[in-house]
Amino acid sequence: MDATEPLLVDLLVTGAELVATVDDERRELRGGWVAIDEGLVHSLGDGTTPPPATRRVLRADGCLVTPGLINTHHHIYQNLTRSFRPAVNGTLFQWLTTLYPRWALLDEEAAYVSAWVGLAELALGGCTTSTDHLYVHPRDGGDLITAEIRAAQELGFRFHPTRGSMSRSQKDGGLPPDSVVQDHDEILADSERLVALHHDPSWGAMVRVALAPCSPFSVTPELMRDTAELAERLDVRLHTHLAEDPDEDTYSEEVYGCRTIEHFEHVGWGSDRSWVAHCIYPNDDEILRLGKWGTGVAHCPSSNMMIGGGGLAPVHEFRAAGVPVGIGCDGSASTDSASLWMEARNALLLGRMRKGPQSMGARDALEIATRGSAGCLGREGELGVLAPGAAGDLVCWPLEGVAFAGALSDPVEAWLRCGPVAARHTVVRGRLLVEDGALTVGGVDEMLARHRAISARIQGA
Ligand SMILES: [Zn+2]
């Protein structure tokens, strides 16, 4: 033992049926354990290796242990307008134009409470890191991103908010109303302020900020270009929606005279600093170009199905082309539910539906939801993997009860084929956020009452 070795580690998760490390060798440890110290994985082993002495033991009997799942696309504030009746059967563009005026009523209290509830929901579903794309910043709405970050910090959740923006309103040929768009310079100045205030580039960081103009049909090309330059200067990541709907290519042809992914390239976004949401409609050449650039894709399977129209992201082709593919639940008013287990399962089902049973197994879906997502966020090797030195984020999934009866031979396949399942324990930075299926932080009922009141105000109920 060298002088820097701790006498006692902070936490030992032990007795697991299987630990799926998703490390470089894809090791799977029967009867495994994971030791976490000072927020990072200290060591791990199987049932034959003795673990280090520990301050605290967390039992994982009957559980599959995986790295915490990572959500690469979300709009948490939309949980204030979940399954909103006037919008549920619209096309994407109709759905957006119905909801923009509702979202124009957002304020700091709404951002804080919706984030608290939304991140709690994600933690219960086995997510340990989430992005959020908040692109509605109403005049006099206050500092919504800082309000969300406060909720994440109170919960102890690893958070990647993105500073969303819209600068092209209806009067300029865009989709959103004037009340929710902002001026070009105001957006860039606020982006820079938020990065200075909250972005932590260090290893194991709990908060990182990315810049995220909403979509090609709600911002100007100048804002896309200047945002990319600002991200380069500040060394932060870039996020946007891309190729989510066939209407987007029609819009792009009419307004920019090219396909939407060509427009994306023209404004300087084709790079490994960017990851994009959905990307359902690239052509073969565009898939190869995304791979060459190293631009990541947040695959949102439930959202693909909910939007309808038959388009499904070509995940198999993306991965073959070297595109980093992560998982995303998308906003709470388009998918309405935010379980990353369900997104991983839906990625499995859609993958097999598109390309057959050989093309996608539970291990592929797990890899997308962990390592792939970490790649989208520029945190490969740090998040989404259980290996010494990586972040101490993991989930214990119970593979027990009637839903798992008879599933004896492969705990990883059983995890996604059986179920539904939620987290028994969710650990972030070595600290329990969910224990025995319940949040360790108090105040849920009070927060839900506040959420209900805000939702009623925003929905005009
Ligand atoms: Zn989205």
mmCIF file of C-alpha atoms in Angstrom, residues 93-374:
data_model
loop_
_atom_site.group_PDB
_atom_site.id
_atom_site.type_symbol
_atom_site.label_atom_id
_atom_site.label_comp_id
_atom_site.label_asym_id
_atom_site.label_seq_id
_atom_site.Cartn_x
_atom_site.Cartn_y
_atom_site.Cartn_z
ATOM 1 C CA PHE A 93 -44.328 22.272 -35.875
ATOM 2 C CA GLN A 94 -47.991 22.422 -34.714
ATOM 3 C CA TRP A 95 -47.021 21.061 -31.301
ATOM 4 C CA LEU A 96 -44.337 23.736 -30.933
ATOM 5 C CA THR A 97 -46.547 26.644 -31.994
ATOM 6 C CA THR A 98 -49.259 25.519 -29.517
ATOM 7 C CA LEU A 99 -46.793 25.338 -26.631
ATOM 8 C CA TYR A 100 -44.522 28.364 -27.205
ATOM 9 C CA PRO A 101 -47.070 30.817 -25.668
ATOM 10 C CA ARG A 102 -47.421 28.534 -22.595
ATOM 11 C CA TRP A 103 -43.657 28.333 -22.135
ATOM 12 C CA ALA A 104 -43.470 32.130 -22.429
ATOM 13 C CA LEU A 105 -44.779 32.119 -18.816
ATOM 14 C CA LEU A 106 -41.624 30.473 -17.401
ATOM 15 C CA ASP A 107 -39.842 32.157 -14.507
ATOM 16 C CA GLU A 108 -37.091 31.256 -12.025
ATOM 17 C CA GLU A 109 -39.454 29.458 -9.637
ATOM 18 C CA ALA A 110 -40.799 27.374 -12.541
ATOM 19 C CA ALA A 111 -37.271 26.547 -13.759
ATOM 20 C CA TYR A 112 -36.108 25.592 -10.261
ATOM 21 C CA VAL A 113 -39.110 23.424 -9.342
ATOM 22 C CA SER A 114 -39.354 21.713 -12.735
ATOM 23 C CA ALA A 115 -35.626 20.912 -12.611
ATOM 24 C CA TRP A 116 -35.853 19.545 -9.075
ATOM 25 C CA VAL A 117 -38.762 17.267 -10.003
ATOM 26 C CA GLY A 118 -37.296 16.329 -13.395
ATOM 27 C CA LEU A 119 -33.866 15.419 -12.027
ATOM 28 C CA ALA A 120 -35.481 13.435 -9.189
ATOM 29 C CA GLU A 121 -37.445 11.491 -11.798
ATOM 30 C CA LEU A 122 -34.261 10.781 -13.736
ATOM 31 C CA ALA A 123 -32.382 9.631 -10.613
ATOM 32 C CA LEU A 124 -35.170 7.207 -9.700
ATOM 33 C CA GLY A 125 -34.839 5.777 -13.223
ATOM 34 C CA GLY A 126 -31.096 5.160 -12.916
ATOM 35 C CA CYS A 127 -29.690 8.315 -14.458
ATOM 36 C CA THR A 128 -26.735 10.024 -12.763
ATOM 37 C CA THR A 129 -25.816 12.738 -15.291
ATOM 38 C CA SER A 130 -28.213 14.761 -17.385
ATOM 39 C CA THR A 131 -28.025 17.552 -19.860
ATOM 40 C CA ASP A 132 -30.843 20.024 -20.206
ATOM 41 C CA HIS A 133 -31.679 22.172 -23.201
ATOM 42 C CA LEU A 134 -33.523 25.240 -21.970
ATOM 43 C CA TYR A 135 -34.119 27.444 -24.982
ATOM 44 C CA VAL A 136 -37.088 29.564 -23.860
ATOM 45 C CA HIS A 137 -35.897 32.682 -22.045
ATOM 46 C CA PRO A 138 -38.904 35.013 -21.732
ATOM 47 C CA ARG A 139 -38.303 38.702 -21.148
ATOM 48 C CA ASP A 140 -38.329 39.329 -17.368
ATOM 49 C CA GLY A 141 -38.173 35.557 -16.769
ATOM 50 C CA GLY A 142 -34.966 35.913 -14.726
ATOM 51 C CA ASP A 143 -31.912 33.638 -14.675
ATOM 52 C CA LEU A 144 -33.516 30.281 -15.471
ATOM 53 C CA ILE A 145 -30.296 28.306 -15.940
ATOM 54 C CA THR A 146 -28.891 29.349 -12.559
ATOM 55 C CA ALA A 147 -32.218 28.362 -10.969
ATOM 56 C CA GLU A 148 -31.947 24.888 -12.534
ATOM 57 C CA ILE A 149 -28.348 24.482 -11.406
ATOM 58 C CA ARG A 150 -29.410 25.290 -7.834
ATOM 59 C CA ALA A 151 -31.904 22.384 -7.981
ATOM 60 C CA ALA A 152 -29.224 19.997 -9.301
ATOM 61 C CA GLN A 153 -26.787 21.060 -6.585
ATOM 62 C CA GLU A 154 -29.369 20.614 -3.840
ATOM 63 C CA LEU A 155 -30.083 17.090 -5.089
ATOM 64 C CA GLY A 156 -26.417 16.205 -5.719
ATOM 65 C CA PHE A 157 -27.049 15.403 -9.390
ATOM 66 C CA ARG A 158 -24.369 15.715 -12.090
ATOM 67 C CA PHE A 159 -25.673 18.336 -14.472
ATOM 68 C CA HIS A 160 -24.859 19.668 -17.940
ATOM 69 C CA PRO A 161 -27.293 22.521 -18.592
ATOM 70 C CA THR A 162 -27.066 24.011 -22.059
ATOM 71 C CA ARG A 163 -27.728 27.680 -22.684
ATOM 72 C CA GLY A 164 -30.437 27.383 -25.315
ATOM 73 C CA SER A 165 -31.517 30.280 -27.465
ATOM 74 C CA MET A 166 -33.959 31.433 -30.117
ATOM 75 C CA SER A 167 -33.321 34.573 -32.169
ATOM 76 C CA ARG A 168 -35.553 34.156 -35.220
ATOM 77 C CA SER A 169 -39.211 34.848 -34.483
ATOM 78 C CA GLN A 170 -42.275 34.760 -36.719
ATOM 79 C CA LYS A 171 -41.676 38.310 -37.941
ATOM 80 C CA ASP A 172 -38.267 37.142 -39.304
ATOM 81 C CA GLY A 173 -39.615 33.945 -40.855
ATOM 82 C CA GLY A 174 -38.965 31.701 -37.833
ATOM 83 C CA LEU A 175 -41.384 29.540 -35.886
ATOM 84 C CA PRO A 176 -41.503 31.005 -32.329
ATOM 85 C CA PRO A 177 -43.439 34.135 -31.315
ATOM 86 C CA ASP A 178 -41.581 37.386 -30.564
ATOM 87 C CA SER A 179 -42.131 37.039 -26.801
ATOM 88 C CA VAL A 180 -39.734 34.098 -26.412
ATOM 89 C CA VAL A 181 -36.848 35.103 -28.682
ATOM 90 C CA GLN A 182 -33.860 37.198 -27.695
ATOM 91 C CA ASP A 183 -31.457 39.528 -29.359
ATOM 92 C CA HIS A 184 -28.226 38.084 -30.850
ATOM 93 C CA ASP A 185 -25.832 40.046 -28.622
ATOM 94 C CA GLU A 186 -27.907 39.458 -25.497
ATOM 95 C CA ILE A 187 -27.766 35.676 -26.085
ATOM 96 C CA LEU A 188 -24.000 35.649 -26.567
ATOM 97 C CA ALA A 189 -23.355 37.871 -23.539
ATOM 98 C CA ASP A 190 -25.564 35.734 -21.312
ATOM 99 C CA SER A 191 -23.909 32.538 -22.616
ATOM 100 C CA GLU A 192 -20.506 33.887 -21.674
ATOM 101 C CA ARG A 193 -21.778 35.009 -18.243
ATOM 102 C CA LEU A 194 -23.208 31.542 -17.474
ATOM 103 C CA VAL A 195 -20.023 29.741 -18.501
ATOM 104 C CA ALA A 196 -17.946 32.064 -16.286
ATOM 105 C CA LEU A 197 -20.341 31.569 -13.377
ATOM 106 C CA HIS A 198 -20.924 27.802 -13.489
ATOM 107 C CA HIS A 199 -18.758 25.823 -15.928
ATOM 108 C CA ASP A 200 -16.245 23.533 -14.228
ATOM 109 C CA PRO A 201 -13.726 21.960 -16.641
ATOM 110 C CA SER A 202 -12.050 19.816 -13.961
ATOM 111 C CA TRP A 203 -12.088 15.987 -13.815
ATOM 112 C CA GLY A 204 -15.154 14.787 -11.940
ATOM 113 C CA ALA A 205 -16.950 18.139 -12.371
ATOM 114 C CA MET A 206 -20.581 18.265 -11.221
ATOM 115 C CA VAL A 207 -21.623 21.188 -13.461
ATOM 116 C CA ARG A 208 -20.635 21.918 -17.041
ATOM 117 C CA VAL A 209 -22.340 24.391 -19.337
ATOM 118 C CA ALA A 210 -22.725 24.015 -23.109
ATOM 119 C CA LEU A 211 -24.083 26.474 -25.701
ATOM 120 C CA ALA A 212 -27.206 25.428 -27.566
ATOM 121 C CA PRO A 213 -29.091 27.483 -30.166
ATOM 122 C CA CYS A 214 -32.437 25.709 -30.443
ATOM 123 C CA SER A 215 -32.674 24.654 -34.088
ATOM 124 C CA PRO A 216 -31.980 25.877 -37.642
ATOM 125 C CA PHE A 217 -35.562 27.171 -37.880
ATOM 126 C CA SER A 218 -35.488 29.298 -34.720
ATOM 127 C CA VAL A 219 -32.072 30.991 -34.855
ATOM 128 C CA THR A 220 -30.229 32.976 -37.497
ATOM 129 C CA PRO A 221 -27.142 31.591 -39.292
ATOM 130 C CA GLU A 222 -25.153 34.445 -37.705
ATOM 131 C CA LEU A 223 -26.086 33.244 -34.226
ATOM 132 C CA MET A 224 -25.088 29.656 -35.094
ATOM 133 C CA ARG A 225 -21.739 30.863 -36.400
ATOM 134 C CA ASP A 226 -21.002 33.248 -33.523
ATOM 135 C CA THR A 227 -22.057 30.650 -30.936
ATOM 136 C CA ALA A 228 -19.603 28.129 -32.443
ATOM 137 C CA GLU A 229 -16.821 30.719 -32.243
ATOM 138 C CA LEU A 230 -17.697 31.563 -28.644
ATOM 139 C CA ALA A 231 -17.704 27.867 -27.676
ATOM 140 C CA GLU A 232 -14.260 27.501 -29.235
ATOM 141 C CA ARG A 233 -12.942 30.490 -27.311
ATOM 142 C CA LEU A 234 -14.460 29.343 -23.986
ATOM 143 C CA ASP A 235 -13.677 25.652 -24.661
ATOM 144 C CA VAL A 236 -17.217 24.452 -24.005
ATOM 145 C CA ARG A 237 -19.440 22.115 -26.013
ATOM 146 C CA LEU A 238 -22.131 22.835 -28.599
ATOM 147 C CA HIS A 239 -25.584 21.329 -28.811
ATOM 148 C CA THR A 240 -28.648 21.766 -31.033
ATOM 149 C CA HIS A 241 -31.547 19.910 -32.649
ATOM 150 C CA LEU A 242 -30.772 18.575 -36.100
ATOM 151 C CA ALA A 243 -32.756 16.723 -38.774
ATOM 152 C CA GLU A 244 -35.624 15.973 -36.427
ATOM 153 C CA ASP A 245 -38.409 16.295 -38.977
ATOM 154 C CA PRO A 246 -38.813 16.280 -42.786
ATOM 155 C CA ASP A 247 -40.329 19.798 -42.464
ATOM 156 C CA GLU A 248 -36.878 20.940 -41.347
ATOM 157 C CA ASP A 249 -35.262 20.060 -44.692
ATOM 158 C CA THR A 250 -38.110 21.771 -46.546
ATOM 159 C CA TYR A 251 -37.597 24.892 -44.406
ATOM 160 C CA SER A 252 -33.842 24.762 -44.914
ATOM 161 C CA GLU A 253 -34.134 24.401 -48.707
ATOM 162 C CA GLU A 254 -36.518 27.369 -48.842
ATOM 163 C CA VAL A 255 -34.639 29.668 -46.463
ATOM 164 C CA TYR A 256 -30.966 28.600 -46.785
ATOM 165 C CA GLY A 257 -31.015 26.860 -50.184
ATOM 166 C CA CYS A 258 -29.510 23.609 -48.861
ATOM 167 C CA ARG A 259 -30.250 20.586 -46.704
ATOM 168 C CA THR A 260 -30.294 21.143 -42.969
ATOM 169 C CA ILE A 261 -27.066 19.180 -42.289
ATOM 170 C CA GLU A 262 -25.310 21.166 -45.045
ATOM 171 C CA HIS A 263 -26.473 24.327 -43.305
ATOM 172 C CA PHE A 264 -25.109 22.931 -40.021
ATOM 173 C CA GLU A 265 -21.727 22.457 -41.708
ATOM 174 C CA HIS A 266 -21.780 25.884 -43.394
ATOM 175 C CA VAL A 267 -22.212 27.648 -40.047
ATOM 176 C CA GLY A 268 -19.153 25.903 -38.590
ATOM 177 C CA TRP A 269 -20.734 23.197 -36.464
ATOM 178 C CA GLY A 270 -19.286 20.071 -38.101
ATOM 179 C CA SER A 271 -16.854 19.200 -35.319
ATOM 180 C CA ASP A 272 -16.243 16.944 -32.327
ATOM 181 C CA ARG A 273 -17.231 19.853 -30.090
ATOM 182 C CA SER A 274 -20.868 19.357 -31.168
ATOM 183 C CA TRP A 275 -23.524 16.800 -30.335
ATOM 184 C CA VAL A 276 -26.985 16.989 -31.855
ATOM 185 C CA ALA A 277 -30.407 15.753 -30.837
ATOM 186 C CA HIS A 278 -32.410 13.263 -32.916
ATOM 187 C CA CYS A 279 -30.723 13.336 -36.338
ATOM 188 C CA ILE A 280 -33.420 11.142 -37.854
ATOM 189 C CA TYR A 281 -33.109 12.166 -41.516
ATOM 190 C CA PRO A 282 -29.441 12.270 -42.624
ATOM 191 C CA ASN A 283 -28.608 10.723 -46.001
ATOM 192 C CA ASP A 284 -25.771 8.179 -46.387
ATOM 193 C CA ASP A 285 -23.169 10.789 -47.199
ATOM 194 C CA GLU A 286 -24.200 12.935 -44.247
ATOM 195 C CA ILE A 287 -23.830 9.963 -41.877
ATOM 196 C CA LEU A 288 -20.232 9.526 -43.044
ATOM 197 C CA ARG A 289 -19.556 13.233 -42.652
ATOM 198 C CA LEU A 290 -20.909 13.249 -39.092
ATOM 199 C CA GLY A 291 -18.538 10.351 -38.355
ATOM 200 C CA LYS A 292 -15.595 12.183 -39.909
ATOM 201 C CA TRP A 293 -16.332 15.317 -37.889
ATOM 202 C CA GLY A 294 -16.820 13.285 -34.681
ATOM 203 C CA THR A 295 -20.144 15.050 -34.083
ATOM 204 C CA GLY A 296 -22.194 13.093 -31.530
ATOM 205 C CA VAL A 297 -25.869 12.159 -31.783
ATOM 206 C CA ALA A 298 -28.332 12.040 -28.874
ATOM 207 C CA HIS A 299 -30.657 9.215 -29.902
ATOM 208 C CA CYS A 300 -34.154 9.770 -28.481
ATOM 209 C CA PRO A 301 -36.062 6.567 -29.323
ATOM 210 C CA SER A 302 -39.362 7.262 -27.513
ATOM 211 C CA SER A 303 -39.452 10.737 -29.009
ATOM 212 C CA ASN A 304 -38.821 9.333 -32.522
ATOM 213 C CA MET A 305 -41.864 7.116 -32.095
ATOM 214 C CA MET A 306 -44.024 9.767 -30.423
ATOM 215 C CA ILE A 307 -43.378 12.324 -33.185
ATOM 216 C CA GLY A 308 -44.404 9.622 -35.622
ATOM 217 C CA GLY A 309 -44.154 9.782 -39.372
ATOM 218 C CA GLY A 310 -42.035 6.658 -39.603
ATOM 219 C CA GLY A 311 -38.618 8.278 -39.155
ATOM 220 C CA LEU A 312 -36.177 6.488 -36.867
ATOM 221 C CA ALA A 313 -32.588 7.572 -36.317
ATOM 222 C CA PRO A 314 -30.126 5.338 -38.232
ATOM 223 C CA VAL A 315 -28.239 4.306 -35.091
ATOM 224 C CA HIS A 316 -26.662 1.212 -36.603
ATOM 225 C CA GLU A 317 -25.222 3.227 -39.501
ATOM 226 C CA PHE A 318 -24.063 6.011 -37.167
ATOM 227 C CA ARG A 319 -22.107 3.605 -34.999
ATOM 228 C CA ALA A 320 -20.601 1.881 -38.036
ATOM 229 C CA ALA A 321 -19.452 5.309 -39.275
ATOM 230 C CA GLY A 322 -17.810 6.136 -35.931
ATOM 231 C CA VAL A 323 -20.429 8.664 -34.811
ATOM 232 C CA PRO A 324 -20.590 8.799 -30.987
ATOM 233 C CA VAL A 325 -24.205 7.856 -30.167
ATOM 234 C CA GLY A 326 -25.708 8.554 -26.749
ATOM 235 C CA ILE A 327 -29.209 8.224 -25.330
ATOM 236 C CA GLY A 328 -31.743 10.963 -24.594
ATOM 237 C CA CYS A 329 -35.258 11.026 -23.203
ATOM 238 C CA ASP A 330 -36.099 14.345 -24.924
ATOM 239 C CA GLY A 331 -38.427 16.887 -23.372
ATOM 240 C CA SER A 332 -41.177 16.015 -20.988
ATOM 241 C CA ALA A 333 -43.850 17.349 -23.315
ATOM 242 C CA SER A 334 -42.756 15.232 -26.285
ATOM 243 C CA THR A 335 -41.885 11.953 -24.568
ATOM 244 C CA ASP A 336 -43.740 12.824 -21.336
ATOM 245 C CA SER A 337 -41.818 10.178 -19.394
ATOM 246 C CA ALA A 338 -38.149 10.361 -18.421
ATOM 247 C CA SER A 339 -36.820 6.877 -17.686
ATOM 248 C CA LEU A 340 -33.443 6.139 -19.231
ATOM 249 C CA TRP A 341 -34.095 2.429 -18.680
ATOM 250 C CA MET A 342 -37.069 2.801 -20.988
ATOM 251 C CA GLU A 343 -35.035 4.758 -23.530
ATOM 252 C CA ALA A 344 -32.345 2.064 -23.502
ATOM 253 C CA ARG A 345 -35.031 -0.614 -23.980
ATOM 254 C CA ASN A 346 -36.647 1.360 -26.789
ATOM 255 C CA ALA A 347 -33.241 1.800 -28.441
ATOM 256 C CA LEU A 348 -32.875 -1.978 -28.260
ATOM 257 C CA LEU A 349 -36.314 -2.590 -29.778
ATOM 258 C CA LEU A 350 -35.994 0.013 -32.530
ATOM 259 C CA GLY A 351 -32.492 -1.142 -33.395
ATOM 260 C CA ARG A 352 -33.721 -4.700 -33.890
ATOM 261 C CA MET A 353 -36.816 -3.547 -35.742
ATOM 262 C CA ARG A 354 -34.652 -1.625 -38.224
ATOM 263 C CA LYS A 355 -31.754 -4.003 -38.724
ATOM 264 C CA GLY A 356 -32.664 -7.407 -37.309
ATOM 265 C CA PRO A 357 -31.829 -9.351 -34.146
ATOM 266 C CA GLN A 358 -28.058 -9.507 -34.764
ATOM 267 C CA SER A 359 -27.755 -5.747 -34.944
ATOM 268 C CA MET A 360 -28.506 -4.743 -31.362
ATOM 269 C CA GLY A 361 -28.391 -6.462 -27.988
ATOM 270 C CA ALA A 362 -28.807 -5.194 -24.439
ATOM 271 C CA ARG A 363 -25.048 -4.649 -24.190
ATOM 272 C CA ASP A 364 -25.162 -2.316 -27.190
ATOM 273 C CA ALA A 365 -28.016 -0.361 -25.628
ATOM 274 C CA LEU A 366 -26.150 -0.186 -22.295
ATOM 275 C CA GLU A 367 -23.054 1.024 -24.108
ATOM 276 C CA ILE A 368 -25.020 3.769 -25.898
ATOM 277 C CA ALA A 369 -26.579 4.913 -22.596
ATOM 278 C CA THR A 370 -23.193 5.044 -20.805
ATOM 279 C CA ARG A 371 -19.970 5.277 -22.861
ATOM 280 C CA GLY A 372 -21.726 6.627 -25.933
ATOM 281 C CA SER A 373 -23.441 9.354 -23.961
ATOM 282 C CA ALA A 374 -20.167 10.231 -22.212
#
